Amino acid sequence: MGTEIHISCPGCLRVCAAATVVEPGVIETVTEKTKGDLAKPWNVVVQNDPINLTIYVTMVFQKVFGYPRQKAELLMMEVHTRGRAVVWTGGREPAEHYVRVLQQYHLWAILEQAEP
Amino acid sequence: MTELRLQRLPDGQYCLSGIDEGWEHILTSVPALLAEPQPPSVRERLLPNPTTNEAANRDWRELVAPELEALWRSNYETMAEDLARMEDDPDQRDCCRVFFPENHAAAWLSAINQARLVLGSRWDVTEEDMNRPLHKLTTHERDHDIFLIRLLEHVEVLFIKADETWPRKPA
């Protein structure tokens, strides 16, 4: 007996076994965009602005993420020279939290879905 | 203008000294500036849309933005209350000093940084503006505010460096 396996089963977001018979030995994957999107990682992006000081941005990255100074400075330089940097990647809820905290520090922070 | 100094005293308080008439005017202008209603361009910079999704942005504006604005208001009010306790400095002629508790430093830093951003957003200040030599700034109002941003940068750096220098409490 084959079992249909919904990889993104609505309501549970985990592999579960449904009772539908497909073919012996066949695993059918069903993707639901909405649920799948929730499971994808999110990027916290900081964009450059001409006013915030480099030393200030470095300090904020250290305080908010607990990054060592060297990593914080590298990210700050990426923001400064490239205009933006992904400073953290992970689940949607913590990403939203970090954007809120970075905006609290007046950084130009936004949320983007990470590329697969 | 005199040289501002920020010290942490053995009892944990901070003392900002070297506040002459010019610095007094600049420091007291920070809470006053932040208490003013801000034009849309400033609000958009301080509270940017966090996503490209309009529904999510609307939720953000309704739920998160008021919380952030209340926090910022509390910060500049703390700075204003501390400045109201400014006193003559017995060690420096024609200068004042102000003492404030350790846990007010973050509020001062937030208010000073926000004031710089507000002025920068009002005038759409660019990287080039920020790198212009001070002697090339004119008496135009925009250049006056760029000059103020640069002076406040000096105060902001004092607070950041003090935070770096002071021993951190274990987490």
mmCIF file of N, CA, C and O in Angstrom, chain B residues 46-93:
data_model
loop_
_atom_site.group_PDB
_atom_site.id
_atom_site.type_symbol
_atom_site.label_atom_id
_atom_site.label_comp_id
_atom_site.label_asym_id
_atom_site.label_seq_id
_atom_site.Cartn_x
_atom_site.Cartn_y
_atom_site.Cartn_z
ATOM 1 N N LEU B 46 12.119 57.333 10.058
ATOM 2 C CA LEU B 46 12.205 56.763 11.407
ATOM 3 C C LEU B 46 11.422 55.463 11.525
ATOM 4 O O LEU B 46 11.790 54.578 12.285
ATOM 5 N N LEU B 47 10.328 55.389 10.783
ATOM 6 C CA LEU B 47 9.465 54.202 10.856
ATOM 7 C C LEU B 47 9.242 53.660 9.443
ATOM 8 O O LEU B 47 8.140 53.716 8.915
ATOM 9 N N PRO B 48 10.309 53.113 8.830
ATOM 10 C CA PRO B 48 10.161 52.628 7.451
ATOM 11 C C PRO B 48 9.295 51.376 7.393
ATOM 12 O O PRO B 48 9.223 50.613 8.377
ATOM 13 N N ASN B 49 8.630 51.184 6.247
ATOM 14 C CA ASN B 49 7.882 49.936 6.071
ATOM 15 C C ASN B 49 8.859 48.774 6.143
ATOM 16 O O ASN B 49 9.876 48.772 5.455
ATOM 17 N N PRO B 50 8.541 47.762 6.946
ATOM 18 C CA PRO B 50 9.512 46.675 7.104
ATOM 19 C C PRO B 50 9.467 45.640 5.986
ATOM 20 O O PRO B 50 10.399 44.842 5.856
ATOM 21 N N THR B 51 8.396 45.610 5.197
ATOM 22 C CA THR B 51 8.275 44.581 4.157
ATOM 23 C C THR B 51 7.716 45.207 2.875
ATOM 24 O O THR B 51 7.414 46.402 2.839
ATOM 25 N N THR B 52 7.539 44.366 1.856
ATOM 26 C CA THR B 52 6.887 44.838 0.630
ATOM 27 C C THR B 52 5.404 44.468 0.639
ATOM 28 O O THR B 52 4.699 44.723 -0.326
ATOM 29 N N ASN B 53 4.966 43.864 1.726
ATOM 30 C CA ASN B 53 3.568 43.429 1.839
ATOM 31 C C ASN B 53 2.747 44.510 2.543
ATOM 32 O O ASN B 53 3.020 44.836 3.710
ATOM 33 N N GLU B 54 1.753 45.055 1.849
ATOM 34 C CA GLU B 54 1.008 46.196 2.386
ATOM 35 C C GLU B 54 0.253 45.846 3.670
ATOM 36 O O GLU B 54 0.205 46.656 4.608
ATOM 37 N N ALA B 55 -0.318 44.634 3.723
ATOM 38 C CA ALA B 55 -1.068 44.254 4.937
ATOM 39 C C ALA B 55 -0.126 44.168 6.134
ATOM 40 O O ALA B 55 -0.454 44.639 7.239
ATOM 41 N N ALA B 56 1.040 43.583 5.904
ATOM 42 C CA ALA B 56 2.016 43.463 7.000
ATOM 43 C C ALA B 56 2.505 44.848 7.430
ATOM 44 O O ALA B 56 2.668 45.114 8.627
ATOM 45 N N ASN B 57 2.694 45.733 6.455
ATOM 46 C CA ASN B 57 3.132 47.099 6.790
ATOM 47 C C ASN B 57 2.073 47.844 7.594
ATOM 48 O O ASN B 57 2.388 48.603 8.508
ATOM 49 N N ARG B 58 0.798 47.608 7.226
ATOM 50 C CA ARG B 58 -0.300 48.267 7.954
ATOM 51 C C ARG B 58 -0.326 47.793 9.410
ATOM 52 O O ARG B 58 -0.453 48.588 10.334
ATOM 53 N N ASP B 59 -0.183 46.476 9.585
ATOM 54 C CA ASP B 59 -0.133 45.930 10.953
ATOM 55 C C ASP B 59 1.014 46.556 11.733
ATOM 56 O O ASP B 59 0.886 46.884 12.909
ATOM 57 N N TRP B 60 2.153 46.690 11.042
ATOM 58 C CA TRP B 60 3.346 47.260 11.683
ATOM 59 C C TRP B 60 3.067 48.699 12.137
ATOM 60 O O TRP B 60 3.403 49.085 13.253
ATOM 61 N N ARG B 61 2.436 49.466 11.243
ATOM 62 C CA ARG B 61 2.142 50.869 11.582
ATOM 63 C C ARG B 61 1.165 50.969 12.750
ATOM 64 O O ARG B 61 1.257 51.871 13.573
ATOM 65 N N GLU B 62 0.231 50.002 12.817
ATOM 66 C CA GLU B 62 -0.780 50.062 13.878
ATOM 67 C C GLU B 62 -0.255 49.520 15.210
ATOM 68 O O GLU B 62 -0.636 49.995 16.272
ATOM 69 N N LEU B 63 0.604 48.511 15.146
ATOM 70 C CA LEU B 63 1.009 47.839 16.380
ATOM 71 C C LEU B 63 2.396 48.230 16.870
ATOM 72 O O LEU B 63 2.594 48.469 18.058
ATOM 73 N N VAL B 64 3.355 48.272 15.969
ATOM 74 C CA VAL B 64 4.749 48.482 16.388
ATOM 75 C C VAL B 64 5.111 49.966 16.453
ATOM 76 O O VAL B 64 5.750 50.414 17.405
ATOM 77 N N ALA B 65 4.689 50.723 15.443
ATOM 78 C CA ALA B 65 5.093 52.131 15.383
ATOM 79 C C ALA B 65 4.709 52.920 16.644
ATOM 80 O O ALA B 65 5.548 53.652 17.185
ATOM 81 N N PRO B 66 3.481 52.792 17.163
ATOM 82 C CA PRO B 66 3.141 53.561 18.367
ATOM 83 C C PRO B 66 4.014 53.186 19.568
ATOM 84 O O PRO B 66 4.381 54.051 20.374
ATOM 85 N N GLU B 67 4.374 51.904 19.627
ATOM 86 C CA GLU B 67 5.228 51.442 20.728
ATOM 87 C C GLU B 67 6.618 52.096 20.632
ATOM 88 O O GLU B 67 7.176 52.553 21.634
ATOM 89 N N LEU B 68 7.167 52.140 19.417
ATOM 90 C CA LEU B 68 8.476 52.754 19.224
ATOM 91 C C LEU B 68 8.422 54.254 19.511
ATOM 92 O O LEU B 68 9.316 54.811 20.161
ATOM 93 N N GLU B 69 7.352 54.896 19.054
ATOM 94 C CA GLU B 69 7.237 56.340 19.281
ATOM 95 C C GLU B 69 7.130 56.661 20.775
ATOM 96 O O GLU B 69 7.708 57.645 21.243
ATOM 97 N N ALA B 70 6.423 55.807 21.513
ATOM 98 C CA ALA B 70 6.302 56.028 22.963
ATOM 99 C C ALA B 70 7.668 55.863 23.637
ATOM 100 O O ALA B 70 8.022 56.635 24.547
ATOM 101 N N LEU B 71 8.420 54.890 23.183
ATOM 102 C CA LEU B 71 9.746 54.673 23.749
ATOM 103 C C LEU B 71 10.661 55.872 23.463
ATOM 104 O O LEU B 71 11.366 56.359 24.349
ATOM 105 N N TRP B 72 10.627 56.358 22.217
ATOM 106 C CA TRP B 72 11.470 57.502 21.849
ATOM 107 C C TRP B 72 11.065 58.749 22.643
ATOM 108 O O TRP B 72 11.914 59.531 23.056
ATOM 109 N N ARG B 73 9.743 58.912 22.846
ATOM 110 C CA ARG B 73 9.272 60.071 23.615
ATOM 111 C C ARG B 73 9.816 59.999 25.042
ATOM 112 O O ARG B 73 10.316 60.983 25.596
ATOM 113 N N SER B 74 9.747 58.800 25.614
ATOM 114 C CA SER B 74 10.256 58.613 26.968
ATOM 115 C C SER B 74 11.754 58.944 27.031
ATOM 116 O O SER B 74 12.229 59.544 27.999
ATOM 117 N N ASN B 75 12.498 58.605 25.968
ATOM 118 C CA ASN B 75 13.941 58.883 25.943
ATOM 119 C C ASN B 75 14.230 60.387 25.931
ATOM 120 O O ASN B 75 15.041 60.873 26.707
ATOM 121 N N TYR B 76 13.546 61.132 25.040
ATOM 122 C CA TYR B 76 13.885 62.563 25.000
ATOM 123 C C TYR B 76 13.323 63.310 26.206
ATOM 124 O O TYR B 76 13.871 64.331 26.631
ATOM 125 N N GLU B 77 12.257 62.782 26.809
ATOM 126 C CA GLU B 77 11.757 63.398 28.040
ATOM 127 C C GLU B 77 12.741 63.185 29.193
ATOM 128 O O GLU B 77 12.949 64.065 30.018
ATOM 129 N N THR B 78 13.360 62.005 29.216
ATOM 130 C CA THR B 78 14.387 61.733 30.233
ATOM 131 C C THR B 78 15.545 62.720 30.076
ATOM 132 O O THR B 78 16.029 63.295 31.060
ATOM 133 N N MET B 79 15.975 62.921 28.833
ATOM 134 C CA MET B 79 17.070 63.862 28.579
ATOM 135 C C MET B 79 16.674 65.278 29.018
ATOM 136 O O MET B 79 17.470 65.985 29.662
ATOM 137 N N ALA B 80 15.449 65.686 28.699
ATOM 138 C CA ALA B 80 14.978 67.027 29.065
ATOM 139 C C ALA B 80 14.938 67.190 30.584
ATOM 140 O O ALA B 80 15.346 68.231 31.120
ATOM 141 N N GLU B 81 14.465 66.163 31.284
ATOM 142 C CA GLU B 81 14.391 66.246 32.758
ATOM 143 C C GLU B 81 15.791 66.350 33.359
ATOM 144 O O GLU B 81 16.012 67.110 34.308
ATOM 145 N N ASP B 82 16.733 65.588 32.800
ATOM 146 C CA ASP B 82 18.116 65.672 33.300
ATOM 147 C C ASP B 82 18.691 67.062 33.041
ATOM 148 O O ASP B 82 19.340 67.643 33.918
ATOM 149 N N LEU B 83 18.465 67.574 31.836
ATOM 150 C CA LEU B 83 19.014 68.900 31.487
ATOM 151 C C LEU B 83 18.417 70.003 32.369
ATOM 152 O O LEU B 83 19.076 71.016 32.634
ATOM 153 N N ALA B 84 17.199 69.794 32.820
ATOM 154 C CA ALA B 84 16.567 70.800 33.683
ATOM 155 C C ALA B 84 17.295 70.898 35.036
ATOM 156 O O ALA B 84 17.132 71.882 35.758
ATOM 157 N N ARG B 85 18.092 69.883 35.344
ATOM 158 C CA ARG B 85 18.845 69.902 36.615
ATOM 159 C C ARG B 85 20.297 70.386 36.407
ATOM 160 O O ARG B 85 21.143 70.174 37.273
ATOM 161 N N MET B 86 20.556 70.985 35.248
ATOM 162 C CA MET B 86 21.896 71.476 34.957
ATOM 163 C C MET B 86 22.280 72.534 36.002
ATOM 164 O O MET B 86 21.448 73.331 36.422
ATOM 165 N N GLU B 87 23.554 72.524 36.395
ATOM 166 C CA GLU B 87 24.007 73.468 37.434
ATOM 167 C C GLU B 87 25.335 74.092 37.035
ATOM 168 O O GLU B 87 26.047 73.544 36.175
ATOM 169 N N ASP B 88 25.670 75.219 37.660
ATOM 170 C CA ASP B 88 26.975 75.843 37.394
ATOM 171 C C ASP B 88 28.079 74.878 37.806
ATOM 172 O O ASP B 88 27.970 74.205 38.837
ATOM 173 N N ASP B 89 29.133 74.863 37.005
ATOM 174 C CA ASP B 89 30.253 73.979 37.311
ATOM 175 C C ASP B 89 31.270 74.753 38.150
ATOM 176 O O ASP B 89 31.875 75.714 37.645
ATOM 177 N N PRO B 90 31.470 74.386 39.405
ATOM 178 C CA PRO B 90 32.405 75.154 40.241
ATOM 179 C C PRO B 90 33.853 75.033 39.758
ATOM 180 O O PRO B 90 34.694 75.851 40.092
ATOM 181 N N ASP B 91 34.121 74.009 38.937
ATOM 182 C CA ASP B 91 35.501 73.799 38.480
ATOM 183 C C ASP B 91 35.790 74.459 37.131
ATOM 184 O O ASP B 91 36.922 74.429 36.663
ATOM 185 N N GLN B 92 34.772 74.987 36.459
ATOM 186 C CA GLN B 92 34.993 75.571 35.134
ATOM 187 C C GLN B 92 34.138 76.830 34.983
ATOM 188 O O GLN B 92 32.895 76.736 34.977
ATOM 189 N N ARG B 93 34.813 77.940 34.826
ATOM 190 C CA ARG B 93 34.129 79.231 34.766
ATOM 191 C C ARG B 93 33.197 79.300 33.549
ATOM 192 O O ARG B 93 33.547 78.822 32.463
#
